[in-house]
Coordinates of N, CA and C in Angstrom, one line a residue:
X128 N -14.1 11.9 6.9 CA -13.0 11.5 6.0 C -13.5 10.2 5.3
X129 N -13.4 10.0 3.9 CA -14.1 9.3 3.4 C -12.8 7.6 3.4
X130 N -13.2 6.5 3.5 CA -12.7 5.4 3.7 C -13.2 4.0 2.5
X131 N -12.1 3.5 1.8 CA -11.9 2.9 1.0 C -11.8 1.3 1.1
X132 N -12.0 0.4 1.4 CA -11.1 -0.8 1.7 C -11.6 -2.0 1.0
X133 N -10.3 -3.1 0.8 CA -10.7 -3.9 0.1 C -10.2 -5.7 1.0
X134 N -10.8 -6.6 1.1 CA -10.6 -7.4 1.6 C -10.4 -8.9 0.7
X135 N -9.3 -9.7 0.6 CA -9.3 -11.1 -0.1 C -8.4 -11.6 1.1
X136 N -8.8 -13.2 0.7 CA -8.2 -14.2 1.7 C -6.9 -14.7 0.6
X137 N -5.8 -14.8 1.6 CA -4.7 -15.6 0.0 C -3.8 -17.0 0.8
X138 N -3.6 -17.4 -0.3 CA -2.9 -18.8 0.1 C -1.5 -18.7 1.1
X139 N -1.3 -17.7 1.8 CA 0.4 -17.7 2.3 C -0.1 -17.5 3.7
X140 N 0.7 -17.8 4.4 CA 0.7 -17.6 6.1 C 0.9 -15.8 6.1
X141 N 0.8 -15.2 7.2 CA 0.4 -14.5 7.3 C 2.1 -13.2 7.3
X142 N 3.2 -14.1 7.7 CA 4.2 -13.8 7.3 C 4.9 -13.0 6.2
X143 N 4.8 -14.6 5.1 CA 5.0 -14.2 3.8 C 4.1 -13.2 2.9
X144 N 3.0 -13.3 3.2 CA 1.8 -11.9 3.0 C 2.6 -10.6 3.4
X145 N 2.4 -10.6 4.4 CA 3.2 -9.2 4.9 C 4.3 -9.1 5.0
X146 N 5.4 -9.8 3.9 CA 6.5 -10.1 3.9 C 6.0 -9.5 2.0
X147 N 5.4 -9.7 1.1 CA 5.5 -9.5 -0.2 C 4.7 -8.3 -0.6
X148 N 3.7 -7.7 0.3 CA 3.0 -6.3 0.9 C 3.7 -5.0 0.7
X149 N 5.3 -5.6 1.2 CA 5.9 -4.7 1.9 C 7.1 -4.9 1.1
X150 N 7.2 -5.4 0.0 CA 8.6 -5.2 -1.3 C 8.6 -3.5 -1.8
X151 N 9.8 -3.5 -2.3 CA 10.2 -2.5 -2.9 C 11.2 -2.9 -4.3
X152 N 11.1 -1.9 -5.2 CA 12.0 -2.6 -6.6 C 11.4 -3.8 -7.2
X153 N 12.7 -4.0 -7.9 CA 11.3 -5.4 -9.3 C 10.5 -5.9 -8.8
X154 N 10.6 -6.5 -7.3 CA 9.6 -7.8 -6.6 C 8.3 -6.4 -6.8
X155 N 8.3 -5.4 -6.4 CA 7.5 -5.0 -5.8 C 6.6 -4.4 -7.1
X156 N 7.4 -3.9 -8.7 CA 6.8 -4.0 -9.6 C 6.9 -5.1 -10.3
X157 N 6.6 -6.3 -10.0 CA 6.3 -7.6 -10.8 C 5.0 -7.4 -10.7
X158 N 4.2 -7.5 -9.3 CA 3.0 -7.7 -8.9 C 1.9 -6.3 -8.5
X159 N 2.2 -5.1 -8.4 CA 1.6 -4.1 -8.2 C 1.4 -2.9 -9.2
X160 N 0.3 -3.3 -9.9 CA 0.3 -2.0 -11.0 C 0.2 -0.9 -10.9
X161 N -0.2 -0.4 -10.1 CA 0.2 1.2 -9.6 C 1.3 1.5 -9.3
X162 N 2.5 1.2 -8.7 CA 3.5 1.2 -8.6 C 4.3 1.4 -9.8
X163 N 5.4 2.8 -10.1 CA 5.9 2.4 -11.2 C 7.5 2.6 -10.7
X164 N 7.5 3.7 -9.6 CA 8.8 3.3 -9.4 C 8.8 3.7 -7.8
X165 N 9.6 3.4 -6.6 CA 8.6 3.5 -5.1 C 10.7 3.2 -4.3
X166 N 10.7 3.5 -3.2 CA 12.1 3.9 -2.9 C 12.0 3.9 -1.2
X167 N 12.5 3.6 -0.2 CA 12.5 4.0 1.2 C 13.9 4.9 1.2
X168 N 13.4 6.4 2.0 CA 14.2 7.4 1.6 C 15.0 7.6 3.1
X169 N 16.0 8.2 3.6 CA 17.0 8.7 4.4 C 18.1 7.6 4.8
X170 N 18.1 6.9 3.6 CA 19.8 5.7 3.6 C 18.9 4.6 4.4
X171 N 17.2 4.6 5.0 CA 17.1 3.2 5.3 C 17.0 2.1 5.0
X172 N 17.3 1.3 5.6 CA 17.8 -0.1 5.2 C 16.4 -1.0 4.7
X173 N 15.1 -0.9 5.5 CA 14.3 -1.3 5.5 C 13.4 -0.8 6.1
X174 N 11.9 -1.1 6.1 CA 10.3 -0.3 6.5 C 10.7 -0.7 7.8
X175 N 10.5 0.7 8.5 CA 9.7 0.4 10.0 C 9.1 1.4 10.5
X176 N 8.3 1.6 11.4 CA 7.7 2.6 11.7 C 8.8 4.5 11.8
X177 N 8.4 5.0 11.3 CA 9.0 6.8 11.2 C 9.9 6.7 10.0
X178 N 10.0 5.2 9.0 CA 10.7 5.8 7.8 C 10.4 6.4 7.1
X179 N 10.2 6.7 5.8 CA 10.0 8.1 4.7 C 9.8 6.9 3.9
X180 N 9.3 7.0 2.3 CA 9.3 6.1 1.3 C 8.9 7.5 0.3
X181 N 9.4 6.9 -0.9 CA 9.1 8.0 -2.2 C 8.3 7.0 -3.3
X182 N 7.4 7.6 -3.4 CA 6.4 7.0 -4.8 C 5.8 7.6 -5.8
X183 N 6.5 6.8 -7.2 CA 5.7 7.7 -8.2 C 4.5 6.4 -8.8
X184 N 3.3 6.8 -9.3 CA 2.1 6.0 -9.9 C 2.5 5.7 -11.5
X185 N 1.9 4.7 -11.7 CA 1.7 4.8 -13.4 C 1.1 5.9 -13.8
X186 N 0.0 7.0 -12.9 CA -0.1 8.1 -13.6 C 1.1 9.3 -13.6
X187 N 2.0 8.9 -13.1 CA 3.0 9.5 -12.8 C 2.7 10.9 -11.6
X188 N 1.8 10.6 -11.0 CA 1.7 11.3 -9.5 C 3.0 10.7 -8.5
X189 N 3.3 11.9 -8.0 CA 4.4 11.3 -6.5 C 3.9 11.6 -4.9
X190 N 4.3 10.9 -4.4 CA 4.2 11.3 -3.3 C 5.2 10.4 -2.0
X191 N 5.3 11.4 -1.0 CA 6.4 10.9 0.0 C 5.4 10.2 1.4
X192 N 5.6 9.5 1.9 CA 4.8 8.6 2.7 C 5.6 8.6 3.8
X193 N 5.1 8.6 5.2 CA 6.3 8.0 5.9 C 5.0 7.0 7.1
X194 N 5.6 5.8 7.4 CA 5.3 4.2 8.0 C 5.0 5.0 9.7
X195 N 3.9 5.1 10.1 CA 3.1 5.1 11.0 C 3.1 4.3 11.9
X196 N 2.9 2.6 11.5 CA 3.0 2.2 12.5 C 3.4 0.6 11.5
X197 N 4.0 -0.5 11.7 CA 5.3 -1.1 11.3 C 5.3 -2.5 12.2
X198 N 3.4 -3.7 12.4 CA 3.8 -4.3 13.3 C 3.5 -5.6 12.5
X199 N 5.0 -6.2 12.3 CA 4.7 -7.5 11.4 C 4.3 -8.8 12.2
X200 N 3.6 -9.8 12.1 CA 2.9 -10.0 10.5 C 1.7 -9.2 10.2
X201 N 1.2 -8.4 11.4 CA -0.4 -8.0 11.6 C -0.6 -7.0 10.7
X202 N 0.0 -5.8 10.5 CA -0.5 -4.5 10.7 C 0.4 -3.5 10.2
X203 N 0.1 -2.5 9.1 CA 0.8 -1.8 8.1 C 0.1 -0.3 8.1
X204 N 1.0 0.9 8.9 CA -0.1 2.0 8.4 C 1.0 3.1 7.8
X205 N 0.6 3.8 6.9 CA 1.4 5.0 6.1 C 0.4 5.9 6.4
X206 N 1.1 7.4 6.3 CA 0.3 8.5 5.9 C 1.0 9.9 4.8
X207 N 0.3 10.4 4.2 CA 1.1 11.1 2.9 C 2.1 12.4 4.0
X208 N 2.8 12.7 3.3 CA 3.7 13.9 4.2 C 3.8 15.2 3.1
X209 N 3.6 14.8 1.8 CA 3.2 15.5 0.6 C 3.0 14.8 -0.5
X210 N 2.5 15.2 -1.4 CA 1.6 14.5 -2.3 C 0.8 15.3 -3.7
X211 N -0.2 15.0 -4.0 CA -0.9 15.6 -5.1 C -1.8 16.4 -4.4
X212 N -1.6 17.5 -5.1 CA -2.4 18.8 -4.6 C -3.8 18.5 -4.2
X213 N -4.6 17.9 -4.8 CA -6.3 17.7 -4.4 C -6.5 16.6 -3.2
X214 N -5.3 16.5 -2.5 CA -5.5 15.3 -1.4 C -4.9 16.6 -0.1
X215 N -5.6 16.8 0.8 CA -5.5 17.5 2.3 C -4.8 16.5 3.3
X216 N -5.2 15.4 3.0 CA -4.7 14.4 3.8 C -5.0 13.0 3.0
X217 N -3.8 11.7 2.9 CA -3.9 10.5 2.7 C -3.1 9.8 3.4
X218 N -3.8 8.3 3.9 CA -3.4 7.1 4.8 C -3.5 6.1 4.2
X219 N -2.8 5.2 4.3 CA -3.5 3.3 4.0 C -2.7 2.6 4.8
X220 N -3.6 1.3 4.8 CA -3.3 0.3 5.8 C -3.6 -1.1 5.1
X221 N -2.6 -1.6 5.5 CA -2.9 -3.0 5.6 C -2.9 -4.2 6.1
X222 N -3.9 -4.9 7.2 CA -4.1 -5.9 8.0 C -4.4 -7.2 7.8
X223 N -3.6 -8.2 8.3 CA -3.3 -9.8 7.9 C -3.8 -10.1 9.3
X224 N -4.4 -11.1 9.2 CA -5.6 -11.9 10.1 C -5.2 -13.2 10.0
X225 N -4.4 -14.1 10.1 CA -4.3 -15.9 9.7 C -5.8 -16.4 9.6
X226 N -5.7 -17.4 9.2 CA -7.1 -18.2 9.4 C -6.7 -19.5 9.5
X227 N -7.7 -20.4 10.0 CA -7.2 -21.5 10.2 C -6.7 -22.5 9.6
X228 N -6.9 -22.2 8.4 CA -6.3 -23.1 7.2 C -4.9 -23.1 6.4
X229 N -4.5 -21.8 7.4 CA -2.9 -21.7 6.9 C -2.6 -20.4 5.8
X230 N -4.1 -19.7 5.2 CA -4.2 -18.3 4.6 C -4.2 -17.5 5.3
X231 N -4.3 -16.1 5.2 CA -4.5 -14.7 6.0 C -5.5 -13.8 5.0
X232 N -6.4 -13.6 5.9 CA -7.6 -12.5 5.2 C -6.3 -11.3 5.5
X233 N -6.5 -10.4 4.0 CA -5.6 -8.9 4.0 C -6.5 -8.1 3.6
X234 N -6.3 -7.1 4.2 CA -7.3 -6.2 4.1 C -6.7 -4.9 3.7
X235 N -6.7 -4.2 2.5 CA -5.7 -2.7 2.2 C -7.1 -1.7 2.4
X236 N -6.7 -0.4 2.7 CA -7.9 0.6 2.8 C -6.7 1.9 2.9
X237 N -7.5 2.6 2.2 CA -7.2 4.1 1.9 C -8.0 4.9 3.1
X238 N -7.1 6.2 3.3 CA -8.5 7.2 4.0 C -8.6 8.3 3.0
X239 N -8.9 9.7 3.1 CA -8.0 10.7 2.5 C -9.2 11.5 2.7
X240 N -9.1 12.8 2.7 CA -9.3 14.0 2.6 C -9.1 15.2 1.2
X241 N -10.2 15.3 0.3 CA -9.7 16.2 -0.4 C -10.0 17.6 -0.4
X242 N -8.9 18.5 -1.0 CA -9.1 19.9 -0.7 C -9.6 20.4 -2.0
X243 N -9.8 21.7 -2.4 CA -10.5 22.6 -1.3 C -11.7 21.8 -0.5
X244 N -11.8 22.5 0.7 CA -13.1 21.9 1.9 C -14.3 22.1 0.6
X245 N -14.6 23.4 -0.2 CA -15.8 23.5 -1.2 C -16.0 22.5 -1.8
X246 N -14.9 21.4 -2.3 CA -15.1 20.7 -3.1 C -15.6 19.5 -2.8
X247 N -15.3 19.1 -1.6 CA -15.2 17.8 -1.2 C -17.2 17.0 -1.2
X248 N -17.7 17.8 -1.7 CA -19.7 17.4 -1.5 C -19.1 16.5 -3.1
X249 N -18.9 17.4 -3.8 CA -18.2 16.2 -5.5 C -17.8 15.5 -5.6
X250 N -16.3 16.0 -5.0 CA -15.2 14.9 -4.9 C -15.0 14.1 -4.1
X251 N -15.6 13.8 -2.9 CA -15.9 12.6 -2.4 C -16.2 11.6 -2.5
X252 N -17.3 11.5 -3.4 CA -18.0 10.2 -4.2 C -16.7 10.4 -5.2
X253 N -16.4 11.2 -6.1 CA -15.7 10.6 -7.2 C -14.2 10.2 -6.5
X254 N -13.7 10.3 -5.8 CA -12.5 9.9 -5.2 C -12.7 8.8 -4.3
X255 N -13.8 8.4 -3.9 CA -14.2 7.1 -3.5 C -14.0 6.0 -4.3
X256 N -14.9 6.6 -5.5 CA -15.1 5.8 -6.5 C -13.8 5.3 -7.5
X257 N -12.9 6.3 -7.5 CA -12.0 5.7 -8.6 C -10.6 5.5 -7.4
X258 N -10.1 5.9 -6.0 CA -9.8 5.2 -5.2 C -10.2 4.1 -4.8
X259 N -11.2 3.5 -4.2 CA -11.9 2.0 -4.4 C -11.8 1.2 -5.6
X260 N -12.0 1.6 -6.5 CA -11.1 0.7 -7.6 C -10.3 0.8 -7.8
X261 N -8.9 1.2 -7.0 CA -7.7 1.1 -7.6 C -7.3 0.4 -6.0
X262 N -7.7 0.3 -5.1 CA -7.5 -0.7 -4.3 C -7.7 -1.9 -4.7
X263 N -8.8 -2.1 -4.9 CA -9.4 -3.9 -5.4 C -8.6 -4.1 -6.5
X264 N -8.3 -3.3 -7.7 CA -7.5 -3.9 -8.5 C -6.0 -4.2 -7.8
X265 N -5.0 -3.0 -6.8 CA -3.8 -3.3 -6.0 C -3.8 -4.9 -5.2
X266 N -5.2 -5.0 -4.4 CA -5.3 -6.1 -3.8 C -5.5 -7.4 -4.5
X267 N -6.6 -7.2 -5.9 CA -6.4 -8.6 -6.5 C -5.2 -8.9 -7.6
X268 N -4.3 -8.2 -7.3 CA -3.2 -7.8 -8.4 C -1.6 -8.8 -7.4
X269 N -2.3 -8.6 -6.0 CA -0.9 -9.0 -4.8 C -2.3 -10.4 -4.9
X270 N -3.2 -10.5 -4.5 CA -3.7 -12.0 -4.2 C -3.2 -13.3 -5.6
X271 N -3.0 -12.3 -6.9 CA -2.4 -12.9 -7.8 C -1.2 -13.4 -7.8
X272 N -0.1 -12.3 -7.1 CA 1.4 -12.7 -6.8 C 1.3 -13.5 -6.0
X273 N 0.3 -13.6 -4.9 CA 0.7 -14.7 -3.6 C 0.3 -16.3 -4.4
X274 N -0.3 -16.4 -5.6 CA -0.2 -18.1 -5.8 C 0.5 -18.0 -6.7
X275 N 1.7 -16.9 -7.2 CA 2.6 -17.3 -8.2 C 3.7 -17.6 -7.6
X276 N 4.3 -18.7 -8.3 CA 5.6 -19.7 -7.1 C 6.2 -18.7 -7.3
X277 N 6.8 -18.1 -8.3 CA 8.2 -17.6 -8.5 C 8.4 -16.2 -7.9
X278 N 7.1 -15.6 -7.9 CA 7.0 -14.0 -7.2 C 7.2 -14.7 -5.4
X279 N 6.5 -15.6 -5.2 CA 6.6 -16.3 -3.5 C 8.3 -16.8 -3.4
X280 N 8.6 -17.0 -4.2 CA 10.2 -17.5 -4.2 C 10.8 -16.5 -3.7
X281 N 10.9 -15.4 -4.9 CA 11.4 -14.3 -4.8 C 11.6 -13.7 -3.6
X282 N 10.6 -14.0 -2.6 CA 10.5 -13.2 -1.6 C 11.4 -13.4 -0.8
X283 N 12.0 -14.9 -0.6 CA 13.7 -14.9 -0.1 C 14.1 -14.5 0.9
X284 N 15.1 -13.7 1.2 CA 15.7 -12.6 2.3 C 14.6 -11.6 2.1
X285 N 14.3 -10.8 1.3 CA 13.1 -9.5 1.0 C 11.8 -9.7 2.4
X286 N 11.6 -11.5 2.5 CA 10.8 -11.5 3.9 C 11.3 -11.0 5.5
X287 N 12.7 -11.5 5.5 CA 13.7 -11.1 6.4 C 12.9 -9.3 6.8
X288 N 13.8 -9.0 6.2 CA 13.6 -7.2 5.2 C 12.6 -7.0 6.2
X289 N 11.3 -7.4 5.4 CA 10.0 -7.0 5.3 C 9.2 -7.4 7.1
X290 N 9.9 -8.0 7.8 CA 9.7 -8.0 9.3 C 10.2 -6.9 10.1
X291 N 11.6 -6.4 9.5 CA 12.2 -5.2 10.3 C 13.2 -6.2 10.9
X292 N 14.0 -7.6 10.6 CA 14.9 -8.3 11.0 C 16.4 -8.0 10.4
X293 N 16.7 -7.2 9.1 CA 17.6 -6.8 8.5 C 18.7 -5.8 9.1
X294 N 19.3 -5.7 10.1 CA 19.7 -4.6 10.6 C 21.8 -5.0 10.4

């Protein structure tokens, strides 16, 4: 299963990182360009592990996700439940590390699996390749939001939210 991942260090404690990671709605398309419209689905209130999320891309691909595993500040995992036909299987994660200086190294990484099995000697490299860049641009696109005051403002109650403390 081929594996994607991108790593930057950003200026926020490791909280507010995985407190602005984990937006949905304007906040969430202020700073994420792939994202064009993204939803948490069955009336939940907020992400935590076994909810559903709906996402469509700026290529206008959709797909339904549901949260794997949900442990704030550390640790973010999804896996697709349906999706675009050439993906057998897709996951991502994202892990917040603090550092001593008061940043958190984050780390986002894709897995995925493409189908047909025939295909995958091709499309592996090319689904590497153009997944890998659409990580590093997602990741330096949120390392961007985290030194903009007003996207970090925004985050507000949304950080609340985004721990699983909203109930």
């Amino acid at each position: 299963m081929p594996r994607v991942q991108s790593t930057v260090v950003v200026p926020l404690d490791p909280d507010r990182a995985f407190a602005l990671s984990q937006t949905y709605g304007e906040l969430r398309y202020a700073w994420d360009p792939f994202v064009r419209e993204q939803r948490l689905l069955d009336g939940a209130p907020a992400a935590a592990a076994g909810v559903r999320t709906w996402t469509r891309s700026r290529h206008r691909l959709q797909m339904v996700s549901q949260y794997v595993a949900f442990r704030p500040p550390r640790h973010v995992g999804m896996r697709m439940l349906t999706g675009p036909w050439f993906f057998e299987t897709f996951s991502g994660g994202w892990n917040f590390v603090p550092q001593d200086d008061g940043s958190t190294e984050t780390t986002w990484r894709y897995n995925f699996t493409i189908r047909p099995p025939w295909l995958r000697p091709l499309a592996n490299p090319i689904g590497s390749f153009v997944l890998g860049r659409d990580v590093r641009r997602r990741l330096a696109a949120f390392a961007k939001a985290c030194d903009d005051t007003e996207i970090v403002a925004a985050l507000g109650g949304q950080q609340e939210e985004a721990a699983g403390n909203s109930h």
